[in-house]
Short mmCIF file of C-alpha atoms in Angstrom, two decimals:
data_model
loop_
_atom_site.label_atom_id
_atom_site.label_comp_id
_atom_site.label_asym_id
_atom_site.label_seq_id
_atom_site.Cartn_x
_atom_site.Cartn_y
_atom_site.Cartn_z
CA MET N 2 -8.49 -21.88 9.96
CA THR N 3 -8.25 -18.87 11.98
CA THR N 4 -10.26 -15.19 10.85
CA ALA N 5 -6.95 -13.89 10.16
CA PHE N 6 -6.40 -15.37 6.54
CA MET N 7 -9.62 -16.30 5.77
CA SER N 8 -11.73 -15.27 3.14
CA ASP N 9 -15.28 -15.56 2.47
CA SER N 10 -14.44 -17.38 -1.23
CA ILE N 11 -13.43 -21.34 -0.70
CA SER N 12 -10.47 -20.86 1.04
CA VAL N 13 -8.13 -23.43 -1.01
CA GLY N 14 -4.95 -21.19 -0.21
CA TRP N 15 -4.38 -20.95 -3.73
CA ALA N 16 -1.12 -22.19 -4.92
CA THR N 17 -2.32 -23.23 -8.16
CA PRO N 18 -1.52 -22.77 -11.79
CA VAL N 19 -3.43 -19.49 -12.72
CA GLY N 20 -6.68 -19.93 -15.21
CA LEU N 21 -9.74 -18.92 -14.21
CA ARG N 22 -10.93 -22.30 -15.03
CA THR N 23 -8.68 -24.12 -12.93
CA ALA N 24 -9.64 -21.89 -9.84
CA ILE N 25 -13.00 -23.55 -10.78
CA LEU N 26 -11.90 -26.74 -10.69
CA LEU N 27 -10.75 -26.39 -7.11
CA GLY N 28 -13.85 -25.26 -5.93
CA CYS N 29 -15.40 -28.26 -7.73
CA LEU N 30 -12.95 -30.73 -6.54
CA LEU N 31 -13.92 -29.58 -2.87
CA ALA N 32 -17.66 -29.18 -3.50
CA SER N 33 -17.65 -32.68 -4.19
CA GLY N 34 -15.89 -33.88 -1.41
CA PHE N 35 -12.51 -33.95 -2.00
CA GLY N 36 -10.26 -32.21 1.53
CA VAL N 37 -8.02 -29.39 1.24
CA ASP N 38 -4.71 -31.48 1.46
CA THR N 39 -5.88 -33.63 -1.81
CA VAL N 40 -6.09 -30.45 -3.79
CA MET N 41 -2.92 -28.87 -1.80
CA GLY N 42 -1.29 -32.37 -3.02
CA MET N 43 -1.66 -30.99 -6.78
CA GLU N 44 2.01 -30.18 -8.85
CA THR N 45 1.25 -26.80 -8.73
CA ARG N 46 3.31 -23.79 -8.77
CA PRO N 47 1.61 -20.99 -6.98
CA PRO N 48 1.38 -17.25 -9.46
CA ASN N 49 4.33 -14.64 -8.07
CA VAL N 50 2.87 -11.66 -6.98
CA VAL N 51 4.24 -7.55 -8.31
CA LEU N 52 2.87 -5.08 -5.37
CA ILE N 53 3.66 -1.53 -6.61
CA MET N 54 2.60 0.93 -4.33
CA ALA N 55 2.94 4.79 -5.57
CA ASP N 56 3.79 7.51 -2.81
CA ASP N 57 1.44 10.10 -2.23
CA LEU N 58 -1.27 9.46 -4.98
CA GLY N 59 -5.26 9.38 -5.02
CA ILE N 60 -7.34 8.27 -7.29
CA GLU N 61 -7.89 12.06 -9.15
CA ALA N 62 -4.74 11.44 -10.99
CA ILE N 63 -5.09 8.31 -12.50
CA GLY N 64 -7.22 9.04 -16.14
CA CYS N 65 -8.99 5.50 -15.79
CA TYR N 66 -10.28 7.09 -12.49
CA GLY N 67 -11.82 9.75 -14.60
CA GLY N 68 -8.44 12.16 -13.80
CA GLU N 69 -8.04 14.43 -16.46
CA SER N 70 -4.68 16.56 -15.04
CA TYR N 71 -1.80 13.80 -16.09
CA ALA N 72 -0.91 11.35 -18.74
CA THR N 73 -1.10 7.32 -17.03
CA PRO N 74 -1.61 5.35 -20.40
CA HIS N 75 0.49 2.55 -18.70
CA LEU N 76 -1.94 1.79 -15.72
CA ASP N 77 -4.74 2.93 -17.87
CA ARG N 78 -3.86 -0.76 -19.99
CA LEU N 79 -3.25 -1.92 -16.20
CA ALA N 80 -7.05 -1.56 -15.34
CA ALA N 81 -8.53 -1.96 -19.02
CA ASP N 82 -6.65 -5.50 -18.87
CA GLY N 83 -7.11 -6.49 -15.83
CA MET N 84 -9.72 -4.74 -12.45
CA ARG N 85 -10.13 -1.14 -11.37
CA PHE N 86 -11.69 -1.06 -7.92
CA THR N 87 -13.11 1.69 -7.10
CA ARG N 88 -12.84 1.59 -2.77
CA ALA N 89 -10.08 0.78 -1.79
CA TYR N 90 -8.38 3.30 1.39
CA SER N 91 -5.27 3.67 2.93
CA GLN N 92 -4.44 5.82 5.68
CA PRO N 93 -3.57 9.40 5.55
CA LEU N 94 0.11 8.83 5.64
CA CYS N 95 2.84 6.89 4.65
CA THR N 96 3.85 5.12 7.29
CA PRO N 97 0.68 4.50 8.71
CA THR N 98 -0.34 2.82 5.39
CA ARG N 99 2.85 0.85 5.03
CA VAL N 100 2.97 -0.20 9.01
CA GLN N 101 -0.72 -1.58 8.15
CA LEU N 102 0.38 -2.97 4.87
CA MET N 103 3.03 -5.07 5.77
CA THR N 104 1.52 -6.71 8.83
CA GLY N 105 -1.88 -7.26 8.20
CA ARG N 106 -2.55 -5.23 11.56
CA TYR N 107 -4.40 -2.18 12.16
CA ASN N 108 -2.16 0.70 13.79
CA HIS N 109 -3.80 0.63 17.45
CA ARG N 110 -2.28 -2.71 18.07
CA ASN N 111 1.30 -1.77 16.66
CA TRP N 112 2.14 1.61 16.49
CA ARG N 113 5.20 2.77 17.71
CA CYS N 114 5.98 6.47 16.53
CA PHE N 115 6.40 7.85 12.78
CA GLY N 116 9.07 6.53 10.33
CA ILE N 117 9.06 3.37 12.44
CA LEU N 118 8.51 -0.43 11.57
CA ASP N 119 8.31 -2.46 15.19
CA PRO N 120 11.82 -4.94 14.83
CA ALA N 121 9.07 -7.33 16.23
CA ALA N 122 6.72 -7.66 13.73
CA LYS N 123 5.86 -9.99 10.86
CA THR N 124 5.37 -8.75 7.58
CA PHE N 125 4.30 -9.86 4.09
CA GLY N 126 7.76 -10.41 3.54
CA HIS N 127 8.43 -13.03 5.94
CA LEU N 128 5.09 -14.59 4.66
CA MET N 129 6.03 -15.03 1.59
CA GLN N 130 9.49 -15.58 1.89
CA GLU N 131 8.43 -19.02 4.57
CA ALA N 132 5.91 -20.06 1.77
CA GLY N 133 8.68 -20.76 -0.58
CA TYR N 134 8.40 -17.86 -2.71
CA GLN N 135 12.22 -15.59 -3.48
CA THR N 136 10.95 -12.37 -1.92
CA CYS N 137 12.82 -9.08 -3.18
CA ILE N 138 12.07 -5.02 -2.60
CA ALA N 139 13.30 -2.18 -3.68
CA GLY N 140 12.28 1.24 -3.64
CA LYS N 141 11.76 3.55 -0.26
CA TRP N 142 11.50 1.99 3.36
CA GLN N 143 11.81 4.48 5.87
CA LEU N 144 11.26 2.38 8.82
CA TYR N 145 14.05 2.85 10.54
CA SER N 146 15.00 5.37 11.98
CA TYR N 147 13.28 9.27 11.58
CA ASP N 148 13.95 11.40 14.10
CA PRO N 149 16.81 13.41 13.60
CA PRO N 150 19.53 14.43 16.30
CA GLY N 151 17.87 16.62 18.41
CA TYR N 152 14.25 16.59 17.87
CA PRO N 153 12.68 16.42 21.23
CA GLY N 154 12.17 12.58 22.13
CA ALA N 155 14.58 11.65 19.19
CA GLU N 156 17.38 9.57 21.44
CA SER N 157 14.41 7.16 22.36
CA ARG N 158 13.69 6.91 19.43
CA ARG N 159 16.46 6.44 16.72
CA GLY N 160 17.43 3.57 14.92
CA ILE N 161 14.33 1.50 16.98
CA GLY N 162 12.80 0.13 13.35
CA MET N 163 13.19 -2.57 11.17
CA HIS N 164 16.01 -2.90 9.26
CA PRO N 165 15.52 -4.27 6.28
CA LYS N 166 17.74 -6.88 6.19
CA ASP N 167 15.18 -8.01 9.07
CA ALA N 168 12.12 -7.68 6.67
CA GLY N 169 11.48 -10.93 4.88
CA PHE N 170 13.22 -10.05 1.83
CA HIS N 171 16.02 -12.49 -0.16
CA GLU N 172 17.49 -9.02 -1.33
CA TYR N 173 16.40 -5.53 -1.27
CA GLN N 174 17.58 -1.52 -2.04
CA LEU N 175 16.22 1.07 -0.78
CA PHE N 176 16.43 5.04 -0.14
CA HIS N 177 16.34 6.04 3.38
CA SER N 178 17.18 2.48 4.91
CA LEU N 179 18.88 4.51 7.85
CA HIS N 180 18.83 7.44 9.45
CA THR N 181 17.25 10.65 8.02
CA GLU N 182 19.62 12.95 7.79
CA ASP N 183 21.84 10.74 5.98
CA LYS N 184 19.39 9.73 3.21
CA GLY N 185 20.55 11.87 0.88
CA SER N 186 18.43 12.25 -3.18
CA ARG N 187 15.61 9.99 -3.74
CA TYR N 188 15.67 10.74 -7.36
CA ALA N 189 18.28 13.07 -8.80
CA ASN N 190 21.86 11.77 -7.53
CA PRO N 191 19.94 8.94 -5.48
CA THR N 192 21.55 7.64 -2.63
CA PHE N 193 21.11 4.19 -1.53
CA LEU N 194 21.38 0.97 0.85
CA ARG N 195 21.45 -2.35 -1.41
CA ASN N 196 21.74 -5.30 0.45
CA GLY N 197 23.95 -3.91 2.74
CA GLU N 198 26.10 -1.62 0.52
CA LEU N 199 25.36 2.08 0.79
CA HIS N 200 25.74 3.80 -2.78
CA GLN N 201 25.75 8.01 -2.41
CA ASN N 202 25.08 10.47 -4.53
CA LEU N 203 25.29 8.24 -7.56
CA GLU N 204 25.53 11.48 -10.00
CA GLY N 205 23.69 11.80 -13.34
CA THR N 206 21.13 8.99 -12.52
CA TYR N 207 17.69 8.72 -11.05
CA GLY N 208 17.07 6.67 -8.04
CA GLU N 209 13.82 4.99 -9.56
CA ASP N 210 15.96 4.17 -12.61
CA HIS N 211 18.11 2.14 -10.21
CA HIS N 212 15.58 0.17 -8.32
CA VAL N 213 13.51 -0.70 -11.67
CA ALA N 214 16.38 -2.17 -12.79
CA TYR N 215 17.09 -3.75 -9.95
CA ILE N 216 13.64 -5.27 -9.65
CA VAL N 217 14.00 -6.36 -13.48
CA ASP N 218 17.61 -7.80 -12.70
CA PHE N 219 15.90 -10.14 -9.76
CA MET N 220 12.77 -11.51 -12.00
CA ARG N 221 15.54 -12.67 -14.79
CA ARG N 222 17.57 -14.47 -12.42
CA HIS N 223 14.37 -16.03 -10.65
CA ARG N 224 11.63 -16.61 -13.28
CA GLU N 225 11.88 -20.57 -12.62
CA GLN N 226 10.72 -19.79 -8.77
CA PRO N 227 7.75 -18.28 -7.48
CA MET N 228 8.84 -14.65 -6.52
CA PHE N 229 7.30 -11.72 -4.44
CA ILE N 230 8.06 -8.48 -4.98
CA TYR N 231 7.17 -5.38 -3.79
CA TYR N 232 8.00 -1.95 -4.84
CA PRO N 233 7.28 1.33 -2.93
CA MET N 234 7.89 3.90 -5.15
CA SER N 235 9.07 7.16 -4.11
CA LEU N 236 7.35 9.00 -6.80
CA PRO N 237 5.25 11.59 -7.09
CA HIS N 238 6.56 12.17 -3.18
CA TRP N 239 7.96 15.57 -2.43
CA PRO N 240 10.83 17.37 -3.75
CA PHE N 241 8.76 17.59 -6.92
CA ASN N 242 11.77 17.80 -8.99
CA PRO N 243 11.97 16.69 -12.55
CA THR N 244 12.67 13.16 -14.19
CA PRO N 245 14.26 12.15 -16.90
CA GLN N 246 12.19 12.66 -19.48
CA SER N 247 11.49 16.46 -17.91
CA GLN N 248 12.92 18.92 -20.52
CA ALA N 249 15.07 20.94 -17.29
CA TRP N 250 16.54 16.77 -17.06
CA LYS N 251 18.70 18.13 -20.04
CA ASP N 252 20.59 20.80 -17.79
CA PRO N 253 22.41 19.07 -14.64
CA SER N 254 21.96 21.98 -12.52
CA ARG N 255 18.16 21.69 -12.54
CA ARG N 256 17.55 18.03 -11.87
CA LEU N 257 17.02 18.96 -8.31
CA GLU N 258 14.97 22.24 -8.74
CA GLU N 259 11.39 22.28 -6.49
CA SER N 260 8.32 23.58 -8.11
CA THR N 261 4.95 22.24 -8.52
CA GLU N 262 5.28 22.11 -12.00
CA HIS N 263 7.66 19.16 -12.55
CA PHE N 264 4.36 17.15 -10.40
CA GLY N 265 2.97 16.45 -13.82
CA ASP N 266 5.84 15.00 -15.77
CA MET N 267 6.24 12.86 -12.05
CA VAL N 268 3.01 11.46 -12.78
CA ALA N 269 3.99 10.65 -16.05
CA TYR N 270 7.51 8.52 -15.17
CA MET N 271 6.21 6.83 -12.57
CA ASP N 272 3.30 5.73 -15.11
CA TRP N 273 5.86 4.64 -17.25
CA LEU N 274 7.85 2.69 -14.44
CA VAL N 275 4.73 0.65 -14.16
CA GLY N 276 4.65 -0.02 -17.48
CA ARG N 277 8.76 -1.14 -17.63
CA VAL N 278 7.89 -3.05 -14.95
CA VAL N 279 4.85 -4.68 -16.29
CA ARG N 280 6.19 -4.98 -19.84
CA GLU N 281 9.33 -7.30 -18.30
CA VAL N 282 6.56 -9.39 -16.39
CA ASP N 283 5.18 -9.84 -20.61
CA ASP N 284 8.75 -10.43 -22.22
CA LEU N 285 9.79 -13.65 -20.07
CA GLY N 286 6.45 -15.27 -20.18
CA LEU N 287 5.29 -14.73 -17.14
CA ALA N 288 2.11 -12.80 -17.22
CA ASP N 289 -0.39 -15.75 -17.18
CA ASN N 290 1.50 -16.73 -13.83
CA THR N 291 1.92 -13.58 -12.25
CA VAL N 292 -0.81 -11.10 -10.50
CA VAL N 293 0.40 -7.31 -10.92
CA LEU N 294 -1.20 -5.31 -8.26
CA PHE N 295 -0.73 -1.43 -8.09
CA TYR N 296 -2.33 0.39 -4.70
CA SER N 297 -1.11 3.88 -3.21
CA ASP N 298 -0.22 4.91 0.44
CA ASN N 299 -1.93 8.06 0.17
CA GLY N 300 -3.95 10.83 -0.96
CA THR N 301 -2.04 13.32 -3.11
CA ASP N 302 0.38 16.12 -1.60
CA ARG N 303 -2.13 19.10 -1.14
CA ARG N 304 0.11 21.63 -2.58
CA ILE N 305 -1.00 19.86 -5.94
CA THR N 306 -5.05 20.29 -7.69
CA SER N 307 -5.93 17.93 -10.17
CA ARG N 308 -8.77 18.15 -12.31
CA PHE N 309 -11.55 15.01 -11.99
CA ARG N 310 -14.41 14.19 -13.77
CA GLY N 311 -14.57 18.34 -14.79
CA GLN N 312 -13.92 19.32 -10.87
CA ASP N 313 -11.19 20.64 -9.37
CA VAL N 314 -9.75 18.49 -6.27
CA GLN N 315 -6.66 19.41 -4.52
CA GLY N 316 -4.74 17.25 -2.85
CA GLY N 317 -6.00 15.18 0.75
CA LYS N 318 -2.10 13.97 2.08
CA ALA N 319 -2.47 14.02 5.58
CA GLU N 320 -6.08 14.29 5.81
CA THR N 321 -9.55 12.18 6.75
CA THR N 322 -11.47 13.42 3.50
CA GLN N 323 -11.89 10.74 0.66
CA SER N 324 -9.22 12.62 -1.31
CA GLY N 325 -6.61 11.71 1.65
CA ILE N 326 -7.96 7.79 1.78
CA ARG N 327 -9.04 7.15 -1.28
CA VAL N 328 -6.49 5.25 -3.08
CA PRO N 329 -5.80 3.60 -6.45
CA LEU N 330 -6.05 0.05 -6.91
CA ILE N 331 -5.42 -1.94 -10.23
CA ALA N 332 -4.73 -5.75 -10.28
CA ARG N 333 -3.97 -7.64 -13.62
CA TRP N 334 -3.26 -11.53 -13.79
CA PRO N 335 -4.03 -12.57 -17.79
CA GLY N 336 -6.51 -15.27 -17.74
CA THR N 337 -7.84 -15.38 -14.30
CA ILE N 338 -9.32 -11.79 -14.12
CA GLU N 339 -11.14 -10.97 -17.18
CA PRO N 340 -10.09 -7.41 -18.45
CA GLY N 341 -12.37 -4.05 -18.12
CA GLN N 342 -13.63 -5.54 -14.73
CA VAL N 343 -14.61 -2.55 -12.12
CA ASN N 344 -15.34 -3.58 -8.27
CA ASP N 345 -16.65 -2.08 -5.85
CA ASP N 346 -15.79 -3.80 -2.58
CA LEU N 347 -14.24 -2.42 0.30
CA ILE N 348 -10.19 -2.39 0.66
CA ASP N 349 -7.45 -1.40 2.98
CA ALA N 350 -4.24 -1.43 3.93
CA SER N 351 -4.31 -4.74 6.00
CA ASP N 352 -6.09 -7.03 3.58
CA PHE N 353 -2.95 -7.14 1.35
CA LEU N 354 -0.87 -9.82 3.90
CA PRO N 355 -4.15 -12.07 4.15
CA THR N 356 -4.45 -12.07 0.99
CA PHE N 357 -1.46 -12.73 -0.23
CA ALA N 358 -1.11 -15.41 1.81
CA GLU N 359 -4.35 -17.34 0.14
CA LEU N 360 -2.71 -16.85 -3.39
CA SER N 361 0.12 -18.55 -2.00
CA GLY N 362 -1.05 -21.11 -0.41
CA ALA N 363 -0.14 -20.27 2.99
CA ALA N 364 -3.12 -19.30 4.36
CA ASN N 365 -3.86 -23.74 4.47
CA SER N 366 -0.43 -24.80 5.65
CA ARG N 367 2.13 -23.05 7.88
CA PHE N 368 0.28 -20.32 8.19
CA ARG N 369 -3.06 -21.42 9.27
CA ASP N 370 -2.13 -20.04 12.57
CA PRO N 371 1.14 -17.79 12.50
CA GLY N 372 2.04 -18.08 16.18
CA GLY N 373 0.23 -14.61 17.00
CA TRP N 374 0.47 -12.63 14.29
CA GLY N 375 -2.72 -10.88 15.25
CA VAL N 376 -3.29 -10.25 11.74
CA GLU N 377 -7.57 -8.53 10.87
CA GLY N 378 -6.76 -8.37 7.48
CA GLN N 379 -9.97 -9.89 4.98
CA SER N 380 -8.34 -11.28 1.95
CA PHE N 381 -9.43 -10.56 -1.45
CA ALA N 382 -8.51 -13.32 -3.46
CA GLY N 383 -11.89 -14.42 -4.18
CA ALA N 384 -12.58 -11.27 -6.16
CA LEU N 385 -8.93 -11.96 -7.74
CA LEU N 386 -9.86 -15.42 -8.50
CA GLY N 387 -13.56 -14.48 -10.20
CA MET N 388 -14.50 -16.62 -6.97
CA PRO N 389 -18.03 -15.98 -5.09
CA HIS N 390 -17.26 -14.19 -1.66
CA ASN N 391 -17.94 -12.00 0.91
CA PRO N 392 -16.30 -8.42 0.71
CA ARG N 393 -15.81 -6.51 4.14
CA ASP N 394 -18.37 -4.48 5.29
CA TRP N 395 -16.51 -1.99 6.66
CA CYS N 396 -13.02 -0.43 6.75
CA TYR N 397 -11.40 0.61 10.16
CA PHE N 398 -8.85 3.80 11.05
CA TRP N 399 -6.72 4.46 14.10
CA TYR N 400 -5.05 7.19 12.82
CA ASP N 401 -2.16 9.19 14.92
CA PRO N 402 1.02 9.54 13.37
CA ARG N 403 2.52 10.70 16.37
CA PRO N 404 5.63 11.51 17.91
CA GLY N 405 7.72 12.35 15.12
CA TRP N 406 9.59 15.17 13.57
CA ASP N 407 7.28 17.54 12.14
CA LYS N 408 3.93 15.66 13.48
CA GLU N 409 3.37 17.52 16.40
CA GLY N 410 1.02 19.63 14.82
CA ARG N 411 -0.99 16.48 13.75
CA SER N 412 -3.87 14.74 15.60
CA ARG N 413 -5.48 11.81 16.63
CA PHE N 414 -8.98 10.41 14.73
CA ILE N 415 -10.27 7.53 14.83
CA PHE N 416 -13.19 6.39 12.65
CA ALA N 417 -14.70 3.55 10.37
CA LEU N 418 -16.56 3.76 6.96
CA ASP N 419 -18.77 1.59 4.35
CA GLN N 420 -19.59 1.91 1.06
CA ARG N 421 -21.98 4.99 1.84
CA TYR N 422 -21.15 6.11 5.40
CA LYS N 423 -18.11 7.51 7.33
CA LEU N 424 -18.56 7.67 10.99
CA PHE N 425 -16.32 9.04 13.29
CA SER N 426 -15.55 8.35 17.30
CA ASP N 427 -16.17 11.47 18.24
CA GLY N 428 -19.74 11.41 16.95
CA ARG N 429 -19.42 13.40 13.34
CA PHE N 430 -20.72 10.96 10.51
CA PHE N 431 -20.61 11.90 6.93
CA GLU N 432 -22.29 10.56 3.71
CA ILE N 433 -20.22 9.47 1.35
CA GLU N 434 -20.48 10.96 -2.57
CA SER N 435 -20.81 7.55 -4.79
CA GLU N 436 -18.69 9.31 -7.30
CA ALA N 437 -17.44 12.38 -6.64
CA MET N 438 -14.39 13.15 -3.71
CA GLY N 439 -17.02 14.92 -1.53
CA GLU N 440 -18.39 13.81 2.12
CA GLU N 441 -21.48 15.62 3.84
CA PRO N 442 -21.91 15.77 7.04
CA LEU N 443 -25.31 14.38 8.34
CA GLN N 444 -27.54 15.44 11.14
CA ASP N 445 -30.97 13.80 13.35
CA PRO N 446 -33.11 13.68 11.89
CA LEU N 447 -31.67 10.47 9.64
CA THR N 448 -33.10 8.12 7.25
CA MET N 449 -33.74 4.74 8.19
CA ASP N 450 -30.27 3.49 6.53
CA ALA N 451 -28.34 6.07 7.93
CA VAL N 452 -29.57 4.65 11.44
CA GLU N 453 -28.58 1.84 10.81
CA ALA N 454 -25.08 2.20 9.15
CA ARG N 455 -24.20 4.63 12.09
CA THR N 456 -25.42 1.61 14.92
CA LYS N 457 -23.07 -1.03 12.37
CA LEU N 458 -20.06 1.88 12.11
CA GLN N 459 -20.12 2.78 16.27
CA ARG N 460 -20.33 -0.76 16.79
CA VAL N 461 -17.26 -1.47 14.94
CA LEU N 462 -15.68 0.81 16.80
CA ASN N 463 -16.50 -0.26 19.84
CA GLU N 464 -15.77 -3.69 18.97
CA MET N 465 -11.96 -2.71 16.83
CA MET N 466 -11.07 -0.76 20.24
CA ALA N 467 -10.71 -3.71 22.83
CA PRO N 468 -7.46 -4.94 23.72
CA PRO N 469 -4.55 -5.83 22.56
CA LEU N 470 -3.69 -2.52 21.87
CA SER N 471 -0.26 -0.31 21.54
CA GLU N 472 1.49 1.80 23.81
CA ALA N 473 1.36 4.70 21.16
CA ALA N 474 -2.68 4.17 21.52
CA LEU N 475 -3.24 4.01 25.62
CA THR N 476 -1.23 7.00 25.45
CA ASP N 477 -3.32 10.58 25.88
CA PRO N 478 -3.34 11.73 22.54
CA ASP N 479 -2.82 15.56 24.26
CA GLU N 480 0.71 14.20 25.55
CA PHE N 481 1.94 13.87 21.67
CA GLY N 482 4.12 16.74 20.30
CA LYS N 483 5.07 17.95 23.72
CA PRO N 484 8.90 18.29 24.14
#
């Protein structure tokens, strides 16, 4: 097996009945001398996988993490019924995270430009489709065309990304599927592309309601088959508009009103929609055979300040600080994940694809050597299954959202971190506060622990910048942003 899909748990490609007892049984079979092929020959059905990803939400906004400003009862219950990860990371902005998440590769390998997913890339949709899953995506795309006409350099970047129909999903319904200037609203009176048919300005309705209804219908139609559902939400991303549960929604003239005062309602509605999806899983009798994951693409919008563990925390979207990259990750899988677990393993966006490969069985079958995909993530299936595992020892970040419309003011940052320390390629070195969202700069003389951590993280930076590198990674960062 290649390192691309390896986990330090017992790697049996978990196409198994759910339940911790089953996982232990398989481990015992392997330990007793049964080969992988024998174990995989069991009549089994792999678990359904539902991945829900919020848009611009740091951990400070969620009650079970210590957030005090917003009501998130459904997410809090999801964590109480399952596992809450405290050291999950994303990139600071959406496209960098989405590209890494869907491909399992770091951005310096396959980055093109903002709002673009390389049409030649392989995604976790392709993976799960080939593993025999019925696949569905609903929500926000923004990976096909981003620069508006007339923007400097746009003529070489418009329409060069991946179309949703080519991303490995049998069915899709997505906002911002094509050109930016045609995307319409994501919230009130929404526009979206559904399986090739454009639906525009659906008066009096709310975009996220359409997407959840689409997901629910998909689950009902395919409940007898393994399902992979990816729900990249728009909430609670700007524009900060009323939701159908807001008082302002009752006045149709206010439904596209923009104000930070609506942010709390948006978080609450996001939470309610998560509860709606989970409730459907339960109502269909699929809970014990479905792992539900909740994640976020980056930190909260900087216009938002939230109360977190007795302190005010400003959103860190687009920043490399903890408030920009430390995000929620919650997993529920009744009968397999014991309720109320808190896990401090390091997780980053590249880890989801190899995790899905292991859960689906693809890691030990067709995708044992997936034809040069170059996946760099590490499966966290062992943590979900309650199996002995060795979590990753560091997370790596190559972050440069350029080129792209309104991104010319950004900069490139390359850094790595572990549980306690963070090192930038320019030598800046920080200690990460264990419970809060802070980082303290460190200078010589350092403690022995800090010296060892800096040496380790420098080695990571050196090794990760080895080829192959994308054209963007090879481009002088000073050239980006120039007309």
